[in-house]
Short mmCIF file of C-alpha atoms in Angstrom, two decimals:
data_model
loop_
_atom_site.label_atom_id
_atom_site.label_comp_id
_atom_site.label_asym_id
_atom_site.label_seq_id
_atom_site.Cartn_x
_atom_site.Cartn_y
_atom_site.Cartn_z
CA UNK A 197 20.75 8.93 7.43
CA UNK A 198 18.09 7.70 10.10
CA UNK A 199 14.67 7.41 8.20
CA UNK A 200 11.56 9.56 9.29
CA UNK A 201 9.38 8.13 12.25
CA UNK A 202 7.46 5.35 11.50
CA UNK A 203 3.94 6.85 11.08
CA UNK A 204 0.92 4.44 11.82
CA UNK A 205 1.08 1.19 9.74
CA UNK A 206 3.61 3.07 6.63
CA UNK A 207 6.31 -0.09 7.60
CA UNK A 208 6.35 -2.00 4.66
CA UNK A 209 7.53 -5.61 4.60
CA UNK A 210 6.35 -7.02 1.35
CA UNK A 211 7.57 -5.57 -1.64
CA UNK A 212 5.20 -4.20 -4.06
CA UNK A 213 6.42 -6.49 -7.02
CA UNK A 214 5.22 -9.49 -5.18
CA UNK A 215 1.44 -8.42 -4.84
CA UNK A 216 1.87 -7.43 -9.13
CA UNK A 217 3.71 -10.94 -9.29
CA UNK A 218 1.05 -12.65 -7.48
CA UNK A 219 -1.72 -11.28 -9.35
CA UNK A 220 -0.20 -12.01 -12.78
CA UNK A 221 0.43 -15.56 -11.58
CA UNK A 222 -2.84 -16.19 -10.81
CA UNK A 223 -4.81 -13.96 -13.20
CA UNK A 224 -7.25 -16.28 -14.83
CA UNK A 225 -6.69 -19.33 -12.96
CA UNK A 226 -9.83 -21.56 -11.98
CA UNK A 227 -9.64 -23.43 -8.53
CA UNK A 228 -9.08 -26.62 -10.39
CA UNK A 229 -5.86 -24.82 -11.91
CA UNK A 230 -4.53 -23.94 -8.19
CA UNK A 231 -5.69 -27.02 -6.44
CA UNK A 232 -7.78 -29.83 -7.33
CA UNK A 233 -9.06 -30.31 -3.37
CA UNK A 234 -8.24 -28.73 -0.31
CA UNK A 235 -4.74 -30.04 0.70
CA UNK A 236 -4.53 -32.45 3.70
CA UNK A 237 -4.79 -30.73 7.66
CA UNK A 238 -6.34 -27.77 5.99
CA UNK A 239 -8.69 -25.57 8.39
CA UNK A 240 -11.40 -23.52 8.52
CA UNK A 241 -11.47 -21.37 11.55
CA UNK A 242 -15.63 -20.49 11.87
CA UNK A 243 -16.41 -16.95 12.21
CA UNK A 244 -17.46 -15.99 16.21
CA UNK A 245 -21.01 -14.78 15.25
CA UNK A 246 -21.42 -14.41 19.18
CA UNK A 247 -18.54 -11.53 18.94
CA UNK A 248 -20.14 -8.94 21.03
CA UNK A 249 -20.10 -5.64 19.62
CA UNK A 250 -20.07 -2.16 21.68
CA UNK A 251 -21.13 1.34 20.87
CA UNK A 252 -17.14 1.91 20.71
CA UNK A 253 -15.07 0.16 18.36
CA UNK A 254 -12.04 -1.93 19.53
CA UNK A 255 -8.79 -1.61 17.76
CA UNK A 256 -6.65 -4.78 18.24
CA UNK A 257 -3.07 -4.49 18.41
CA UNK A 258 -0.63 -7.03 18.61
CA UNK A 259 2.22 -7.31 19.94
CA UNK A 260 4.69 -8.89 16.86
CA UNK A 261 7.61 -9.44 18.93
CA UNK A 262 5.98 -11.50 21.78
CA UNK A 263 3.99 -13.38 19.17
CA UNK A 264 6.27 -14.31 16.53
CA UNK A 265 9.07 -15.71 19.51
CA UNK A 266 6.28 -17.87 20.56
CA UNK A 267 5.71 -19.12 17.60
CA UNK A 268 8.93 -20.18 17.41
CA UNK A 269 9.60 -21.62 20.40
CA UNK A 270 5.86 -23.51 19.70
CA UNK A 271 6.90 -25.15 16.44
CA UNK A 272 10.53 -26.49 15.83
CA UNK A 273 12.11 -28.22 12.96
CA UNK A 274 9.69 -26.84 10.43
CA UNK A 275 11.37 -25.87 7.14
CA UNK A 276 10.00 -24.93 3.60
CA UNK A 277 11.76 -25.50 0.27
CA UNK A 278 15.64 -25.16 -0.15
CA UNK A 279 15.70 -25.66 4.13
CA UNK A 280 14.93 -22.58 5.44
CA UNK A 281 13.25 -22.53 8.88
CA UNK A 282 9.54 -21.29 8.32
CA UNK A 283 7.98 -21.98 12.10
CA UNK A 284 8.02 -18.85 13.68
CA UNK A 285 6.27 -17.68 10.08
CA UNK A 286 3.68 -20.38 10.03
CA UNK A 287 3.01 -20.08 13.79
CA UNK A 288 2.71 -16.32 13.63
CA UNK A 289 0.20 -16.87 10.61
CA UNK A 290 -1.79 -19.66 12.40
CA UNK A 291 -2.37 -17.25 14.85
CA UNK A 292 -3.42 -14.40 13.22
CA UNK A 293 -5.88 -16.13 11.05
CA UNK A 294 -7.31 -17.51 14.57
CA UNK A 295 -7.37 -14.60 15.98
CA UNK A 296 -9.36 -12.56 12.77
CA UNK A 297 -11.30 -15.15 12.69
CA UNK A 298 -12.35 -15.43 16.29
CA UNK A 299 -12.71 -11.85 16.93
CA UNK A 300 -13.46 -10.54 13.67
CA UNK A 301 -11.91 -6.95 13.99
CA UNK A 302 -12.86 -3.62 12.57
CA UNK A 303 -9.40 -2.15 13.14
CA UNK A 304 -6.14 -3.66 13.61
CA UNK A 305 -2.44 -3.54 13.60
CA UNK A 306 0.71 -5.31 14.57
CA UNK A 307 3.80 -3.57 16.21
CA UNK A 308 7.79 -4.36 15.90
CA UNK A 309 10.63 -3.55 17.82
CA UNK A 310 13.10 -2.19 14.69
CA UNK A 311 16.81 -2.65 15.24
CA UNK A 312 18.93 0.06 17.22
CA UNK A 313 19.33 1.70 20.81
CA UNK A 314 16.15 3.07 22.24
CA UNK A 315 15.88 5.48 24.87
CA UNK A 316 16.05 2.85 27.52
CA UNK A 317 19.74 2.33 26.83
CA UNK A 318 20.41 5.52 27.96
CA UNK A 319 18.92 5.35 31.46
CA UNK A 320 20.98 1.94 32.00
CA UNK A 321 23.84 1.31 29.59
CA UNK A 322 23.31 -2.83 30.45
CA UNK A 323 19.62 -2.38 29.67
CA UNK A 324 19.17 -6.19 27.84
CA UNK A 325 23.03 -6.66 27.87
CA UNK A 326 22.83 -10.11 28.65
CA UNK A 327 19.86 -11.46 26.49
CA UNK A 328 21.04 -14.38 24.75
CA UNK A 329 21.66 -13.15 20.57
CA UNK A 330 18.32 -13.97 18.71
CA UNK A 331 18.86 -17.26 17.38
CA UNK A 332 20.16 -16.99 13.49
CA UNK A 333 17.11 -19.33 11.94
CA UNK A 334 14.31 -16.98 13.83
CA UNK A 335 16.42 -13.71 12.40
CA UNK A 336 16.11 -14.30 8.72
CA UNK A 337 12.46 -15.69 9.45
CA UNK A 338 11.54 -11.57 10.30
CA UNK A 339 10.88 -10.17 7.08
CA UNK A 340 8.96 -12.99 6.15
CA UNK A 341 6.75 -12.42 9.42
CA UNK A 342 6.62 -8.90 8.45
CA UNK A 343 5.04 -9.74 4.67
CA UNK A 344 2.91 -12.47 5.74
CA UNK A 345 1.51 -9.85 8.43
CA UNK A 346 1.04 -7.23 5.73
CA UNK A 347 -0.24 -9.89 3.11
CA UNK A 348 -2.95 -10.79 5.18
CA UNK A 349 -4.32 -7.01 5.99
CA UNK A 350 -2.47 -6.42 9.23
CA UNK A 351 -0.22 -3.07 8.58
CA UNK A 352 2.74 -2.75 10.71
CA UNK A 353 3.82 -0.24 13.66
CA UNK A 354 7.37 0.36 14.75
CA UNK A 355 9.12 3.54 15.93
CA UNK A 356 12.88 4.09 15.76
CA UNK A 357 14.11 4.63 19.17
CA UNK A 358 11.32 2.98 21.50
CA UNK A 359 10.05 0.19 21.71
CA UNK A 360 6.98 -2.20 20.42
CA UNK A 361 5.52 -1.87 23.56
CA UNK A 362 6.22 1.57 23.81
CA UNK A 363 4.10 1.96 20.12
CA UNK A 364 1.19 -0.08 21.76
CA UNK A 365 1.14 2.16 24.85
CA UNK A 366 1.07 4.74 22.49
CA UNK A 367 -1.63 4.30 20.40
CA UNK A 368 -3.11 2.79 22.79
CA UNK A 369 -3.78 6.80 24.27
CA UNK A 370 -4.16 8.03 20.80
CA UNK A 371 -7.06 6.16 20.26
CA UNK A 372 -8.91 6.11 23.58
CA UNK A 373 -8.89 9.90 22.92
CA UNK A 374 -10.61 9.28 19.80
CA UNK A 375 -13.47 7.07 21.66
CA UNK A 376 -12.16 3.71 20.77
CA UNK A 377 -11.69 0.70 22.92
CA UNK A 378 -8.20 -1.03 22.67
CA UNK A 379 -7.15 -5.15 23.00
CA UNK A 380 -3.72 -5.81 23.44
CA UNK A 381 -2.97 -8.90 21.94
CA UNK A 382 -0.03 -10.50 24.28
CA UNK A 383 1.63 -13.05 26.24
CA UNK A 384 3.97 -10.28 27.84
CA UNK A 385 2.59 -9.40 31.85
CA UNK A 386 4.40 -5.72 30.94
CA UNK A 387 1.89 -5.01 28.80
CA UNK A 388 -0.59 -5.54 31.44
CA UNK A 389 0.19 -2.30 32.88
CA UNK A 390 -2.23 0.00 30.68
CA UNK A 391 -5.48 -2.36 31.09
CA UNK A 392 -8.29 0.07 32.33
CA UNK A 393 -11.52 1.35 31.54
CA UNK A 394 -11.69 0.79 27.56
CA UNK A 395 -8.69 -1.47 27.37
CA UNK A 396 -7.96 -5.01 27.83
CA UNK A 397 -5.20 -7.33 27.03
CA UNK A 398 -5.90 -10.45 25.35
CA UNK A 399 -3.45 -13.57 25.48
CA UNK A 400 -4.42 -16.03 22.34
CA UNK A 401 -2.44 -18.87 23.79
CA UNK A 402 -4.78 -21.83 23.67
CA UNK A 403 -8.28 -21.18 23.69
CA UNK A 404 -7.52 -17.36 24.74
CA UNK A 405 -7.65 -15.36 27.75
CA UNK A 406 -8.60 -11.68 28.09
CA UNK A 407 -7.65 -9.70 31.65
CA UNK A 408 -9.50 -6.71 32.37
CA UNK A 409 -8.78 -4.83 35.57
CA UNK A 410 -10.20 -7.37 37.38
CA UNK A 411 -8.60 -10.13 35.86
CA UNK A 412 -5.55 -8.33 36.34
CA UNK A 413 -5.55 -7.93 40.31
CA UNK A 414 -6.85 -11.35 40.76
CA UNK A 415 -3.35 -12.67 39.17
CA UNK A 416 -1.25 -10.44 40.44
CA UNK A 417 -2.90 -9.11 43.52
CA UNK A 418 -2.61 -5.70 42.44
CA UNK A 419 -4.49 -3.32 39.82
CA UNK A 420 -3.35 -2.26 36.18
CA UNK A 421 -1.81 0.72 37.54
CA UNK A 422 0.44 -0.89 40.01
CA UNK A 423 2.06 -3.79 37.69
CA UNK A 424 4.82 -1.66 37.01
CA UNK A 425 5.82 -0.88 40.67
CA UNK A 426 5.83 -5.09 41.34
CA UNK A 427 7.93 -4.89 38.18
CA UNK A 428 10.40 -2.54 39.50
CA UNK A 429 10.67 -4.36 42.53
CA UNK A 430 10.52 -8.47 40.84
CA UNK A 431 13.02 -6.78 37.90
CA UNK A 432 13.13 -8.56 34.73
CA UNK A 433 16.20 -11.23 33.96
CA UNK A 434 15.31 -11.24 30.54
CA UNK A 435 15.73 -7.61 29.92
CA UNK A 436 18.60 -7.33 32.84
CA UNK A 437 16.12 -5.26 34.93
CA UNK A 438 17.71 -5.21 38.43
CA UNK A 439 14.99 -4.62 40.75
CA UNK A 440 15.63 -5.10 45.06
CA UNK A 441 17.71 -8.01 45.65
CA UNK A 442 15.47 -10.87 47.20
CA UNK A 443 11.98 -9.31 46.61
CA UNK A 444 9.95 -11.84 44.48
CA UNK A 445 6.64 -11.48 43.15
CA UNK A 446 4.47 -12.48 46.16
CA UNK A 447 7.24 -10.39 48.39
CA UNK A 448 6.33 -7.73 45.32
CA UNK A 449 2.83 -7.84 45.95
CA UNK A 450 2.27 -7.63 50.30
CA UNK A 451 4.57 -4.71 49.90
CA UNK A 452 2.91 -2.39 47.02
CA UNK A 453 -0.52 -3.70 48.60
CA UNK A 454 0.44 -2.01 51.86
CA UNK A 455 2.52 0.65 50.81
CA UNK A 456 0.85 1.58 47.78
CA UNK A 457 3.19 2.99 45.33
CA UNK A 458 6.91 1.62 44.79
CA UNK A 459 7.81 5.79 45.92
CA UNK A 460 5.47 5.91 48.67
CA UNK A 461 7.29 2.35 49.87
CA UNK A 462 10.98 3.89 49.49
CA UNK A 463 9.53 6.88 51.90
CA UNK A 464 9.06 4.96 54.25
CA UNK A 465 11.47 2.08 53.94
CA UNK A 466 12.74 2.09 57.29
CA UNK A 467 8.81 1.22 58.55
CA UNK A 468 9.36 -2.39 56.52
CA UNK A 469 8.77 -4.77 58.94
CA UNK A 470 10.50 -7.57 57.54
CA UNK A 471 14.72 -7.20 58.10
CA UNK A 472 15.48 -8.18 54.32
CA UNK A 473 12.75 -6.20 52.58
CA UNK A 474 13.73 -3.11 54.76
CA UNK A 475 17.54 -3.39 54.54
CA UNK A 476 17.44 -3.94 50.86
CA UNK A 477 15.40 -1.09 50.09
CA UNK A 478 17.24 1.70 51.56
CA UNK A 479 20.22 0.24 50.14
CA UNK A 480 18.97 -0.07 46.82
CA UNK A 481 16.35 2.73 46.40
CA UNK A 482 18.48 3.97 43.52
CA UNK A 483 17.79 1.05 40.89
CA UNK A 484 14.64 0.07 42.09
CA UNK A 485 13.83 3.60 40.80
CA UNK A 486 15.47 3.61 37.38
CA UNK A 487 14.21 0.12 37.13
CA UNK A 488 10.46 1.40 37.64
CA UNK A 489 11.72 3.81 34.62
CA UNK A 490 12.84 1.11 32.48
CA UNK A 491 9.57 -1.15 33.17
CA UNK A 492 7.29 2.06 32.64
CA UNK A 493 5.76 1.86 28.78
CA UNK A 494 6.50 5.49 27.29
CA UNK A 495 2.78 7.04 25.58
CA UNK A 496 4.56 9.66 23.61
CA UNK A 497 6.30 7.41 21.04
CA UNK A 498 6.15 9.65 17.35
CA UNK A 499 3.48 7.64 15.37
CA UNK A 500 0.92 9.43 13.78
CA UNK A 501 -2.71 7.96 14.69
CA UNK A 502 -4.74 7.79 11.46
CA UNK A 503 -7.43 4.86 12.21
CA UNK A 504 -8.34 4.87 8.97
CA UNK A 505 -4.98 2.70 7.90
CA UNK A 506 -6.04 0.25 10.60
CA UNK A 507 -9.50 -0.92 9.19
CA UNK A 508 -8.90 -4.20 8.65
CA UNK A 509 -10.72 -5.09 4.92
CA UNK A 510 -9.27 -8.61 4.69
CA UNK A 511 -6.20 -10.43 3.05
CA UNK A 512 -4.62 -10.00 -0.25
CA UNK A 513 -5.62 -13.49 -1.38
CA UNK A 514 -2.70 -13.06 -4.54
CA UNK A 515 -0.29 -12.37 -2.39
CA UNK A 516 -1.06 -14.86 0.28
CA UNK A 517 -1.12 -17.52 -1.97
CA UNK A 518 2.52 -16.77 -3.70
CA UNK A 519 3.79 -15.93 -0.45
CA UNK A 520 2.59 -19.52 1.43
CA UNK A 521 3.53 -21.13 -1.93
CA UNK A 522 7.08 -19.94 -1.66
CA UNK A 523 6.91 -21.17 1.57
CA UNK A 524 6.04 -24.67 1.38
CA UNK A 525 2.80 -24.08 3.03
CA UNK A 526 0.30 -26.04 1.79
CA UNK A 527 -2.23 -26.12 4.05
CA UNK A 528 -2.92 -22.98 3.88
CA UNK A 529 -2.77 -22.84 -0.61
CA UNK A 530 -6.75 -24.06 -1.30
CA UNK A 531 -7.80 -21.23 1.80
CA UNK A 532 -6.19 -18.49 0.19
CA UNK A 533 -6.13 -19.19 -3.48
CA UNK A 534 -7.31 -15.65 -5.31
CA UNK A 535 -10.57 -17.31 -7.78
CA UNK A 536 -11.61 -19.72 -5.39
CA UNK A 537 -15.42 -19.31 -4.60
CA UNK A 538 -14.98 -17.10 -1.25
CA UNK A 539 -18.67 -15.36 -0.94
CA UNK A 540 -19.60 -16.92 2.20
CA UNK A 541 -16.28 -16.10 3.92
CA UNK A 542 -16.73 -12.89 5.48
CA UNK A 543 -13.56 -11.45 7.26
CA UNK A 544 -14.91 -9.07 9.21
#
């Protein structure tokens, strides 16, 4: 029996017992009975007290999937006790302490693609067909991502039969209806497709980068609204994304620059001046088409937008700490142990 839609942030990865585990652990305990001193390579991230604020809120949402395979890829060889791999889980956390800390949000939440066709496998039957399987080391590392995410105040977003970046393009609607401003938290250009007015995309690779519209046409030569139709055209290897045979990005870019729109450019095909272009796009009109479908984010995925569950109010320190313990992660034990003296740490 499929299980009800996914409302917004009811996906729970860490089992209750753990947080009444972690608390009767470490009921009682002084610091000196967690940690004498703050182990070795520990840090501090400072708080950002030049975070501008706005009349509107901002409600960051984060794209799990792009950030936890980065955080893989980042960190190899990492493993806690008993050998199990723990660097896409300690590279995910690393950056989402970072990024609270930087930015200090009021309201946040993290999305997941969940396992299963999505409606994109019916409009192209090889839709992803030949991605590479998900190595078996980063697999068994998800429900840890998905606990530490949820131990540290970020609840969770998925939808059974779209995708994550459907969910963010989603709520993403939901909540510039309700008068809030939205940061995409990303390293995926697909995603770059709804920055407008009230919502920018934020990369925290390195030091950070956010793209507003601007931003956005200066790297890709087009606006927001138009990264899709370079999509469609470019296609996507990764997600097996045809697109026109031949037509790169900078091919991608003169053509929707002058044309427009991808349709308005299939119109008038025949008026391409350059022999490839024009020859491959009245022969292929038909995929570039469903490929702009499968590159175009969906805004009517079934979450429910309650902004209330996304106000971020800070870590479970009890669970943290078990959770980071079980993990062999000390650096991170004397930062989140539950009695330490934490007053001047304000996570918001």
């Amino acid at each position: 029996m499929r299980p009800p839609p996914l409302q917004a942030a009811v996906m729970s990865a860490a089992p209750s017992s753990r947080a009444a585990h972690a608390r009767a652990r470490t009921s009682g305990m002084t610091a000196n009975d967690i940690l004498t001193s703050p182990a070795a390579g520990a840090r501090f991230f400072p708080m950002n007290t030049q975070h501008e604020t706005s009349a509107r809120p901002m409600l960051f949402l984060i794209d799990g999937n792009s950030q936890m395979y980065r955080a893989y890829h980042a960190i190899r060889g990492l493993t806690g006790p008993g050998g199990r791999s723990t660097n896409a889980v300690y590279g995910f956390v690393t950056m989402l302490r970072k990024l609270i800390a930087d930015q200090r949000p009021q309201f946040i939440a993290c999305t997941f693609d969940l396992a299963g066709p999505t409606f994109r496998s019916s409009l192209a039957a090889d839709y992803k067909a030949n991605r590479p399987a998900m190595p078996g080391d980063l697999a068994e590392q998800i429900p840890l991502v998905h606990e530490a995410c949820e131990a540290m105040g970020v609840p969770l977003l998925a939808c059974q039969g779209f995708e994550a970046d459907d969910v963010i393009a989603t709520v993403t609607e939901r909540a510039l209806a309700e008068g809030y401003q939205v940061a995409v938290v990303t390293g995926d250009k697909d995603l770059l497709q709804l920055v407008r007015d009230g919502v920018r995309v934020y990369n925290p690779k390195d030091e950070g980068t956010w793209f507003d519209a601007e931003g956005v046409r200066e790297k890709f030569g087009v606006p927001p609204e138009r990264v899709v139709d370079m999509l469609a055209l470019t296609g996507d290897a990764i997600d097996n994304i045809k697109g026109v045979t031949g037509i790169g990005e900078k091919g991608a870019r003169d053509l929707i620059s002058a044309y427009g729109t991808l349709e308005a450019l299939l119109a008038r095909a025949s008026e391409v001046p350059q022999k490839k272009y024009r020859e491959a796009l009245l022969a292929q009109a038909d995929d570039a088409r469903r490929s702009l479908e499968l590159a175009r984010l969906r805004t009517d995925a079934p979450c429910v937008f309650d902004i209330g569950r996304f106000e971020y109010r800070g870590p479970d320190r009890a669970v943290c700490f078990v959770l980071f313990s079980e993990l062999g992660f000390r650096t991170l034990l004397f930062e989140y142990a539950p009695t330490v003296e934490t007053s001047s740490v304000d996570y918001r």
